Amino acid sequence: MSFMGERRFVVGLLVLLFALATALTGQARAKAQPVMPAADPDAWYLAPADIGNYKPGDVIRFRQMPWNLYFPTSEVWEILFRTNDSEGKPIAANTTFILPPNHAPDGPLVSYQHIINALGQKCKLISELYATDLTTQIREAPGLNIALLRGWAVALPDHLGPRMAYGAAKLGGQITLDGIRAVQKLPQLKVMHSPIGMAGYSGGGMATAWAAALAPTYAPELNIIGAVEGGVPMNLVTMAKVLGPNRHVAFGLALAAAIGLEREYPDKVDLTDQLNGTGRFLEDRVANECTNLIMFWGLFHSAPELTDNRDFMDNPAAWEVLRENSLEFYSGVPKAPIFEWHSPIDGLIPVDAIDNTLHRYCRDGVRVESILTPTPDHLSAAVLGFPAALDWMEARFRGEPAPSNCATL
């Protein structure tokens, strides 16, 4: 993994830690509307007027994409489907499907939830796969060929949804599941009866972990044989309390998370209405941008600079949003086995939240294998854990029983 790729793992975690600090109060007066992303220039992604008549996971439209440099021997498809937002309302989301030439009909299907640290439509995964702008290209994408060479088809959902709701982890889980439903409804893709694996790290791990936990009730019909999830932030409340509103190199993405959460929860997260001149300037700069420019504009800023309200931490509704997107507090448990890894002294995520969540899973009978990487930081843990995660997934596709080390956790 490149340095830039590793940095994305870091900033992807940091952003949510500051979201509460910029989700400010001000419920007594009329609230300004959230700054939504500019419309995608490709009308193909627009939801139809009758989207409410579709069921979650129903295909709205699909198309085969041009040849892609990252996956030179594989077919690339794009699927638009109906899913639900965080309030259960119908929305359209998209997933990219990659079919390698050595994929057997109904062979393994992996839904890989990538890190998407962005607010603009141009930053969607599918857009970046075909981007010529070096600031938006996904440098980790070639690594997916490891899975493709094994004959696995790969689905890559844009799990932030049409509002680019950066920070809404539960939404990411729902989009992931409905994206799997969608690709399995198209016979052209040869995965209608495929066993399903899910994978992701850090922010992508959040979408994966939420999908695994939601699946028994949200999409019980899916044949999910396992989920691999690494470095997952499972308690956003704790993360927000620990870090606080200090100047930070990654504050631009913190602001992005606050903007994304306000887009998804406009009645609970009040950001735009309370920004001062500096805050509005920065919001305008990042509202349609991708990772690199968001990082640039937010470099070493902090939440108190963006508002004149000294009580910006006093918003119970915003805390509720963070709790709603914290897997530690979600009562549901996965049905599929879980492979999880993290650094035991990861300084960016609350490790005790991972432990608490996995202990609950184990008590409820989930087959969990958790490994601690011999590294002190979040970045190297990602790289060290992926080979074992891939091998674990391959064993599940072969039908081998999932191991468990619940007794020693």
XYZ file of C-alpha atoms in Angstrom:
409
model
C 0.000 0.000 0.000
C 1.293 3.479 -0.891
C 2.014 6.245 1.585
C -0.984 8.147 0.267
C -3.133 5.089 0.752
C -1.965 4.664 4.322
C -2.636 8.320 5.047
C -6.189 7.894 3.841
C -6.703 5.196 6.456
C -5.595 7.620 9.155
C -7.636 10.611 8.114
C -10.642 8.437 7.444
C -10.704 7.598 11.142
C -9.956 11.053 12.441
C -12.788 12.802 10.690
C -15.583 11.438 12.806
C -13.791 12.330 15.996
C -14.319 15.997 15.293
C -17.821 15.718 13.841
C -19.501 16.415 17.154
C -17.309 19.420 17.788
C -18.652 21.054 14.628
C -22.239 19.778 15.020
C -23.276 22.899 16.843
C -26.339 24.072 18.767
C -28.891 26.627 17.690
C -32.194 24.760 17.660
C -34.148 27.775 18.903
C -33.897 29.719 15.656
C -34.680 28.842 12.053
C -32.074 26.402 10.805
C -30.134 26.946 7.606
C -30.300 24.170 5.049
C -27.336 21.766 4.791
C -24.912 22.390 1.951
C -25.683 19.495 -0.363
C -23.305 18.225 -3.057
C -23.618 19.618 -6.541
C -25.587 17.358 -8.850
C -23.710 14.627 -10.622
C -23.196 15.731 -14.233
C -24.201 12.250 -15.360
C -27.997 12.092 -15.144
C -27.711 8.287 -15.200
C -27.340 8.417 -11.404
C -30.589 10.305 -10.783
C -33.297 8.479 -8.880
C -36.520 7.952 -10.846
C -39.629 9.824 -9.764
C -41.275 6.532 -8.789
C -38.379 5.225 -6.684
C -40.813 4.517 -3.857
C -42.302 1.734 -6.001
C -38.973 -0.117 -5.993
C -37.940 -2.424 -3.166
C -34.544 -2.167 -1.436
C -32.019 -3.859 -3.710
C -34.136 -3.568 -6.855
C -32.152 -2.630 -9.956
C -33.135 0.727 -11.433
C -30.707 0.594 -14.345
C -27.333 -0.874 -15.253
C -24.668 -0.525 -17.916
C -21.335 -1.980 -18.912
C -18.471 0.469 -18.475
C -15.475 1.052 -20.768
C -12.180 -0.758 -20.383
C -10.463 0.194 -17.126
C -6.749 0.619 -16.588
C -6.860 -0.781 -13.060
C -8.566 -4.020 -14.142
C -7.327 -4.549 -17.711
C -8.642 -8.088 -18.190
C -11.952 -7.747 -16.367
C -15.413 -6.496 -17.294
C -16.660 -3.470 -15.362
C -20.350 -2.809 -14.807
C -22.264 -0.064 -13.030
C -25.574 -0.699 -11.261
C -28.026 1.846 -9.864
C -30.395 0.446 -7.257
C -32.922 1.471 -4.641
C -31.860 1.524 -0.998
C -32.874 3.404 2.167
C -31.386 6.436 3.849
C -30.878 6.674 7.612
C -34.552 7.520 8.127
C -35.797 4.631 5.985
C -36.718 6.808 3.012
C -36.049 5.507 -0.525
C -32.909 6.729 -2.285
C -30.854 5.569 -5.253
C -27.285 4.354 -4.763
C -24.729 2.759 -7.071
C -22.210 -0.038 -7.005
C -19.416 -0.959 -9.392
C -19.111 -4.628 -10.360
C -15.896 -6.197 -11.611
C -16.051 -9.584 -13.356
C -12.701 -11.313 -13.963
C -12.320 -13.667 -16.935
C -11.653 -16.668 -14.664
C -14.854 -16.279 -12.648
C -17.016 -19.401 -12.754
C -20.780 -18.853 -12.855
C -22.052 -18.518 -9.275
C -18.468 -18.436 -8.053
C -17.429 -16.301 -5.066
C -18.605 -12.689 -4.806
C -16.866 -10.180 -2.532
C -18.311 -6.800 -1.639
C -15.348 -4.591 -0.801
C -16.113 -1.352 1.022
C -13.424 1.134 0.104
C -12.409 4.231 2.051
C -14.241 7.222 0.543
C -13.116 10.385 2.370
C -15.026 12.921 0.317
C -18.045 15.170 -0.179
C -18.268 15.710 -3.941
C -19.896 13.571 -6.623
C -16.638 13.574 -8.597
C -15.134 11.633 -5.672
C -17.437 8.633 -5.973
C -15.508 5.399 -6.352
C -16.728 4.814 -9.888
C -15.755 8.370 -10.887
C -12.287 8.006 -9.425
C -11.710 4.687 -11.189
C -11.936 6.556 -14.492
C -10.369 9.844 -13.351
C -7.340 11.319 -15.069
C -6.804 13.853 -12.274
C -3.966 12.507 -10.134
C -5.450 14.150 -7.033
C -8.554 11.953 -7.175
C -7.272 8.633 -8.499
C -7.530 5.618 -6.179
C -4.002 4.320 -5.887
C -5.061 1.252 -3.890
C -7.384 0.003 -6.639
C -4.792 -2.267 -8.316
C -4.644 -4.295 -5.108
C -8.116 -5.622 -5.863
C -6.536 -7.718 -8.601
C -5.374 -10.069 -5.842
C -9.013 -11.037 -5.346
C -9.788 -11.006 -9.073
C -6.905 -13.385 -9.804
C -8.532 -15.865 -7.431
C -11.614 -15.802 -9.652
C -13.706 -13.749 -7.267
C -16.148 -11.200 -8.624
C -15.931 -7.912 -6.733
C -18.628 -5.329 -5.959
C -17.513 -1.839 -4.930
C -20.450 0.134 -3.489
C -20.366 3.907 -3.203
C -21.497 3.534 0.385
C -21.763 7.259 1.178
C -24.938 7.442 -0.890
C -26.232 10.163 -3.233
C -25.786 12.933 -0.634
C -22.150 11.955 -0.122
C -23.052 11.594 3.560
C -19.540 11.143 4.857
C -19.661 9.811 8.427
C -23.006 7.965 8.272
C -21.766 4.445 9.026
C -25.132 2.700 9.398
C -26.189 4.065 6.020
C -23.039 2.513 4.559
C -24.072 -0.901 5.869
C -27.511 -0.657 4.276
C -26.112 0.466 0.929
C -23.619 -2.408 1.014
C -26.361 -4.995 1.513
C -28.682 -3.538 -1.100
C -25.786 -3.326 -3.554
C -25.218 -7.064 -3.116
C -28.908 -7.709 -3.637
C -28.801 -5.687 -6.839
C -25.862 -7.445 -8.497
C -27.371 -10.822 -7.677
C -30.514 -9.929 -9.628
C -28.669 -9.537 -12.934
C -27.975 -12.824 -14.757
C -25.356 -11.099 -16.942
C -23.106 -10.774 -13.910
C -23.058 -14.534 -13.171
C -23.418 -14.182 -9.380
C -27.131 -14.833 -8.866
C -26.434 -17.746 -6.511
C -22.902 -16.890 -5.412
C -21.673 -17.200 -1.834
C -20.933 -13.718 -0.512
C -18.005 -12.340 1.427
C -17.624 -8.764 2.669
C -14.424 -6.873 3.446
C -13.137 -3.466 4.472
C -10.724 -1.598 6.718
C -11.164 1.532 8.850
C -14.014 3.596 7.371
C -14.644 0.817 4.860
C -14.529 -1.561 7.814
C -17.331 0.410 9.453
C -19.592 -0.092 6.433
C -18.607 -3.788 6.381
C -19.176 -4.325 10.098
C -22.522 -2.555 9.964
C -23.570 -4.638 6.954
C -22.672 -7.841 8.822
C -24.629 -6.779 11.897
C -27.664 -5.542 9.935
C -27.844 -8.501 7.549
C -29.880 -10.911 9.759
C -32.778 -8.451 9.892
C -32.205 -6.165 6.900
C -31.232 -8.751 4.269
C -31.654 -12.241 5.776
C -31.894 -13.910 2.368
C -28.267 -13.166 1.446
C -25.855 -16.106 1.654
C -23.080 -14.249 3.484
C -20.342 -16.739 4.333
C -18.181 -14.306 6.264
C -16.997 -10.744 6.805
C -13.465 -9.478 7.300
C -13.198 -6.130 9.040
C -10.116 -4.363 10.324
C -9.421 -1.258 12.379
C -13.128 -0.535 12.819
C -14.162 2.564 14.828
C -16.975 1.010 16.858
C -17.682 3.873 19.263
C -17.816 7.353 17.731
C -19.006 8.889 21.004
C -15.822 7.881 22.804
C -13.688 9.029 19.891
C -15.306 12.465 19.901
C -14.861 12.884 23.647
C -11.216 11.833 23.641
C -9.873 14.028 20.890
C -11.898 17.206 21.264
C -11.773 20.359 19.120
C -8.033 20.946 18.775
C -5.974 22.097 15.793
C -5.063 19.097 13.693
C -3.523 18.212 10.372
C -6.681 16.258 9.464
C -9.252 18.825 10.541
C -10.406 19.346 6.961
C -11.825 15.865 6.946
C -13.338 16.488 10.369
C -15.293 19.354 8.853
C -16.207 17.054 5.957
C -17.669 14.525 8.385
C -19.753 17.210 10.069
C -21.056 18.367 6.688
C -21.826 14.776 5.695
C -23.672 14.037 8.922
C -25.697 17.239 8.604
C -26.693 16.166 5.091
C -27.925 12.828 6.421
C -29.397 14.107 9.712
C -30.527 17.703 9.004
C -32.910 17.750 11.980
C -30.236 16.679 14.465
C -26.890 18.020 13.314
C -26.829 21.814 13.071
C -23.604 22.987 11.448
C -24.185 25.415 8.587
C -26.504 27.696 10.555
C -23.823 28.553 13.134
C -20.637 28.966 11.146
C -18.838 32.288 11.286
C -17.039 33.845 8.308
C -14.103 31.458 8.558
C -16.410 28.499 8.876
C -18.500 29.442 5.871
C -15.376 30.030 3.809
C -14.014 26.573 4.612
C -17.395 24.917 4.104
C -17.615 26.440 0.633
C -14.109 25.245 -0.190
C -14.678 21.580 0.751
C -18.386 20.966 0.081
C -17.733 19.342 -3.310
C -14.148 18.191 -2.918
C -12.195 14.977 -2.519
C -9.655 13.920 0.078
C -6.564 15.849 -0.933
C -8.138 19.294 -1.254
C -10.269 18.762 1.845
C -7.043 18.034 3.721
C -5.392 21.131 2.258
C -8.144 23.588 3.195
C -8.537 22.231 6.710
C -4.852 21.953 7.541
C -4.295 22.782 11.239
C -7.686 24.436 11.713
C -9.985 23.625 14.645
C -13.689 23.716 15.493
C -13.584 26.861 17.704
C -12.269 28.856 14.746
C -15.386 28.078 12.739
C -18.027 29.395 15.149
C -18.629 32.141 17.646
C -20.734 29.812 19.784
C -18.733 28.748 22.836
C -21.226 25.985 23.713
C -20.705 24.050 20.499
C -20.354 20.735 22.344
C -23.791 21.061 23.961
C -26.050 19.365 21.427
C -27.704 16.153 22.677
C -29.134 15.415 19.228
C -25.667 15.396 17.677
C -24.431 12.999 20.365
C -27.419 10.817 19.493
C -26.297 10.743 15.858
C -22.829 9.561 16.862
C -24.335 6.901 19.109
C -26.670 5.754 16.321
C -23.632 5.193 14.101
C -21.588 3.410 16.790
C -21.679 -0.355 16.373
C -20.925 -0.947 20.069
C -24.406 0.321 20.909
C -26.267 -1.621 18.218
C -28.018 -4.625 19.767
C -28.026 -6.787 16.632
C -25.315 -9.369 15.981
C -24.053 -10.923 12.750
C -25.115 -14.387 11.679
C -22.059 -14.907 9.480
C -18.607 -15.574 10.991
C -16.277 -12.623 11.495
C -12.547 -12.151 10.974
C -11.344 -9.013 12.747
C -7.921 -7.448 13.235
C -6.442 -4.346 14.812
C -3.413 -3.010 16.643
C -3.714 -3.582 20.414
C -2.509 -0.028 21.059
C -4.131 1.757 18.136
C -4.082 5.429 19.068
C -6.831 6.449 16.676
C -9.723 4.187 17.606
C -11.070 3.010 21.001
C -9.802 -0.560 21.231
C -12.017 -1.292 24.246
C -15.061 -0.687 22.025
C -13.822 -3.404 19.650
C -13.301 -5.757 22.590
C -16.747 -5.053 24.039
C -18.463 -5.593 20.695
C -16.633 -8.832 19.925
C -17.292 -10.188 23.429
C -21.004 -9.585 22.884
C -20.844 -11.347 19.527
C -19.087 -14.306 21.108
C -21.671 -14.551 23.894
C -24.381 -14.696 21.241
C -22.683 -17.560 19.405
C -20.974 -15.748 16.532
C -17.830 -17.454 15.248
C -15.200 -14.740 15.704
C -11.501 -14.897 14.940
C -9.703 -11.785 16.122
C -5.992 -11.161 15.702
C -3.766 -8.405 17.054
C -1.175 -7.145 14.634
C 2.385 -6.739 16.001
C 2.434 -3.020 15.336
C 1.693 0.074 17.406
C -0.249 2.065 14.839
C -3.355 2.040 12.708
C -1.631 2.286 9.347
C 0.656 -0.715 9.395
C -2.068 -2.826 10.976
C -4.072 -2.481 7.774
C -1.284 -3.885 5.635
C -0.313 -6.654 8.032
C -3.836 -7.958 8.476
C -5.041 -8.168 4.882
C -3.115 -11.322 3.801
C -4.547 -13.334 6.694
C -7.990 -11.874 5.998
C -7.858 -12.992 2.357
C -6.786 -16.495 3.333
C -9.579 -16.633 5.908
C -12.099 -15.598 3.256
C -10.827 -18.172 0.768
C -11.293 -20.926 3.365
C -14.901 -19.831 3.877
C -15.509 -19.979 0.123
C -14.106 -23.529 0.151
C -16.746 -24.389 2.738
C -14.376 -24.966 5.640
C -15.845 -24.315 9.118
C -14.900 -20.906 10.494
C -12.374 -20.956 13.339
C -13.036 -19.058 16.544
C -10.813 -17.784 19.321
C -13.680 -16.409 21.419
C -12.432 -18.392 24.403
C -9.210 -16.380 24.539
C -10.543 -12.909 23.744
